[in-house]
């Protein structure tokens, strides 16, 4: 079975002092049974990672953490970039790649995302590959084709041992930060199509074991309906993850719905 994964992408919010307070409040709101049932991950800005690492290591918290991006390069003259080896040294487990906000704001191509995945795997980090469509593509009725093309391009050249380490996050761009969550049926349709494509790209085993997350205005009030869907294995949460009590409520969905 696939262990559900709930990841909180803080985006460009919370300095390193605020990060300590939010992480502590989140940890106080969770119990061992929550960590046993769900992988709970926080993804703060780069500037917070060392503080989060020190707190989690020092208090032996069962939270996992990661970064919002990575350089495709290993080291060198890349001003402003952060390398996979630096993130590994900071104890990161997961790293987002291909988030629509990076694609839009930094003109990130599928080819660049592919190189970033390679850099993460080289440093034993687990990519969370974000794919999703703009509203006009959805309205044109070709959103599934668009998402699967992104998936194929970003995963080009990877073999089965590598594919096993990758998490996929389906994030319809029109649902991000808008309060307009995709319907559970919509999320299921795309996540099922992604899983079917993973059978072709990788194997039945890879498709069965890959966690596919939904992201886009996830809140505690809509988590259960989304998580009931067979091919949805978790959520990539933005705004709601900045409130530790709300993010804890989202992470505790398993207390009502058994996905194991
Ligand atoms: O990475 C998170 C997604 O962009 C969703 O953000 P949101 O929950 O604020 O819509």
GROMACS .gro file of C-alpha atoms in nm, residues 119-216:
model
   98
  119UNK     CA    1   2.038   1.667  -0.963
  120UNK     CA    2   1.807   1.561  -0.678
  121UNK     CA    3   1.845   1.189  -0.744
  122UNK     CA    4   2.223   1.232  -0.756
  123UNK     CA    5   2.202   1.362  -0.397
  124UNK     CA    6   1.960   1.097  -0.266
  125UNK     CA    7   1.679   1.354  -0.247
  126UNK     CA    8   1.317   1.269  -0.338
  127UNK     CA    9   1.161   1.488  -0.608
  128UNK     CA   10   0.799   1.600  -0.583
  129UNK     CA   11   0.727   1.667  -0.950
  130UNK     CA   12   0.448   1.920  -1.001
  131UNK     CA   13   0.233   1.901  -1.314
  132UNK     CA   14  -0.091   2.081  -1.400
  133UNK     CA   15  -0.280   2.285  -1.654
  134UNK     CA   16  -0.375   2.649  -1.701
  135UNK     CA   17  -0.744   2.737  -1.713
  136UNK     CA   18  -0.750   2.788  -2.090
  137UNK     CA   19  -0.617   2.436  -2.143
  138UNK     CA   20  -0.883   2.298  -1.909
  139UNK     CA   21  -1.154   2.494  -2.092
  140UNK     CA   22  -1.025   2.355  -2.423
  141UNK     CA   23  -1.077   2.006  -2.280
  142UNK     CA   24  -0.718   1.887  -2.328
  143UNK     CA   25  -0.590   1.912  -1.970
  144UNK     CA   26  -0.517   1.540  -1.932
  145UNK     CA   27  -0.312   1.531  -2.254
  146UNK     CA   28  -0.121   1.840  -2.138
  147UNK     CA   29  -0.045   1.691  -1.794
  148UNK     CA   30   0.071   1.359  -1.940
  149UNK     CA   31   0.299   1.538  -2.187
  150UNK     CA   32   0.455   1.733  -1.898
  151UNK     CA   33   0.501   1.405  -1.709
  152UNK     CA   34   0.668   1.229  -2.004
  153UNK     CA   35   0.901   1.523  -2.075
  154UNK     CA   36   1.005   1.567  -1.712
  155UNK     CA   37   1.066   1.194  -1.658
  156UNK     CA   38   1.244   1.134  -1.991
  157UNK     CA   39   1.552   0.913  -1.957
  158UNK     CA   40   1.492   0.794  -1.600
  159UNK     CA   41   1.497   0.424  -1.530
  160UNK     CA   42   1.291   0.219  -1.287
  161UNK     CA   43   1.518   0.251  -0.977
  162UNK     CA   44   1.499   0.630  -1.009
  163UNK     CA   45   1.128   0.646  -1.093
  164UNK     CA   46   1.054   0.464  -0.765
  165UNK     CA   47   1.181   0.767  -0.570
  166UNK     CA   48   0.960   1.027  -0.738
  167UNK     CA   49   0.632   1.168  -0.604
  168UNK     CA   50   0.393   1.337  -0.848
  169UNK     CA   51   0.174   1.634  -0.753
  170UNK     CA   52  -0.117   1.722  -0.979
  171UNK     CA   53  -0.189   2.092  -0.933
  172UNK     CA   54  -0.439   2.251  -1.170
  173UNK     CA   55  -0.299   2.604  -1.195
  174UNK     CA   56  -0.649   2.758  -1.186
  175UNK     CA   57  -0.704   2.602  -0.841
  176UNK     CA   58  -0.384   2.737  -0.681
  177UNK     CA   59  -0.453   3.015  -0.431
  178UNK     CA   60  -0.803   3.074  -0.573
  179UNK     CA   61  -1.023   2.885  -0.329
  180UNK     CA   62  -1.154   2.693  -0.634
  181UNK     CA   63  -1.063   2.333  -0.555
  182UNK     CA   64  -1.092   2.073  -0.831
  183UNK     CA   65  -1.382   1.835  -0.768
  184UNK     CA   66  -1.278   1.499  -0.621
  185UNK     CA   67  -1.392   1.339  -0.947
  186UNK     CA   68  -1.172   1.572  -1.153
  187UNK     CA   69  -0.872   1.505  -0.928
  188UNK     CA   70  -0.935   1.130  -0.949
  189UNK     CA   71  -0.964   1.136  -1.329
  190UNK     CA   72  -0.626   1.310  -1.374
  191UNK     CA   73  -0.446   1.113  -1.100
  192UNK     CA   74  -0.573   0.786  -1.253
  193UNK     CA   75  -0.447   0.898  -1.595
  194UNK     CA   76  -0.107   0.982  -1.441
  195UNK     CA   77  -0.091   0.637  -1.279
  196UNK     CA   78  -0.183   0.471  -1.610
  197UNK     CA   79   0.094   0.668  -1.786
  198UNK     CA   80   0.344   0.561  -1.517
  199UNK     CA   81   0.269   0.201  -1.613
  200UNK     CA   82   0.392   0.281  -1.964
  201UNK     CA   83   0.687   0.500  -1.862
  202UNK     CA   84   0.799   0.266  -1.583
  203UNK     CA   85   0.616  -0.051  -1.482
  204UNK     CA   86   0.308  -0.180  -1.303
  205UNK     CA   87   0.507  -0.185  -0.978
  206UNK     CA   88   0.617   0.177  -1.017
  207UNK     CA   89   0.265   0.288  -1.103
  208UNK     CA   90   0.118   0.103  -0.806
  209UNK     CA   91   0.373   0.240  -0.558
  210UNK     CA   92   0.403   0.600  -0.677
  211UNK     CA   93   0.231   0.854  -0.450
  212UNK     CA   94   0.021   1.096  -0.653
  213UNK     CA   95  -0.082   1.411  -0.465
  214UNK     CA   96  -0.347   1.670  -0.539
  215UNK     CA   97  -0.274   2.041  -0.485
  216UNK     CA   98  -0.488   2.351  -0.530
   0.00000   0.00000   0.00000
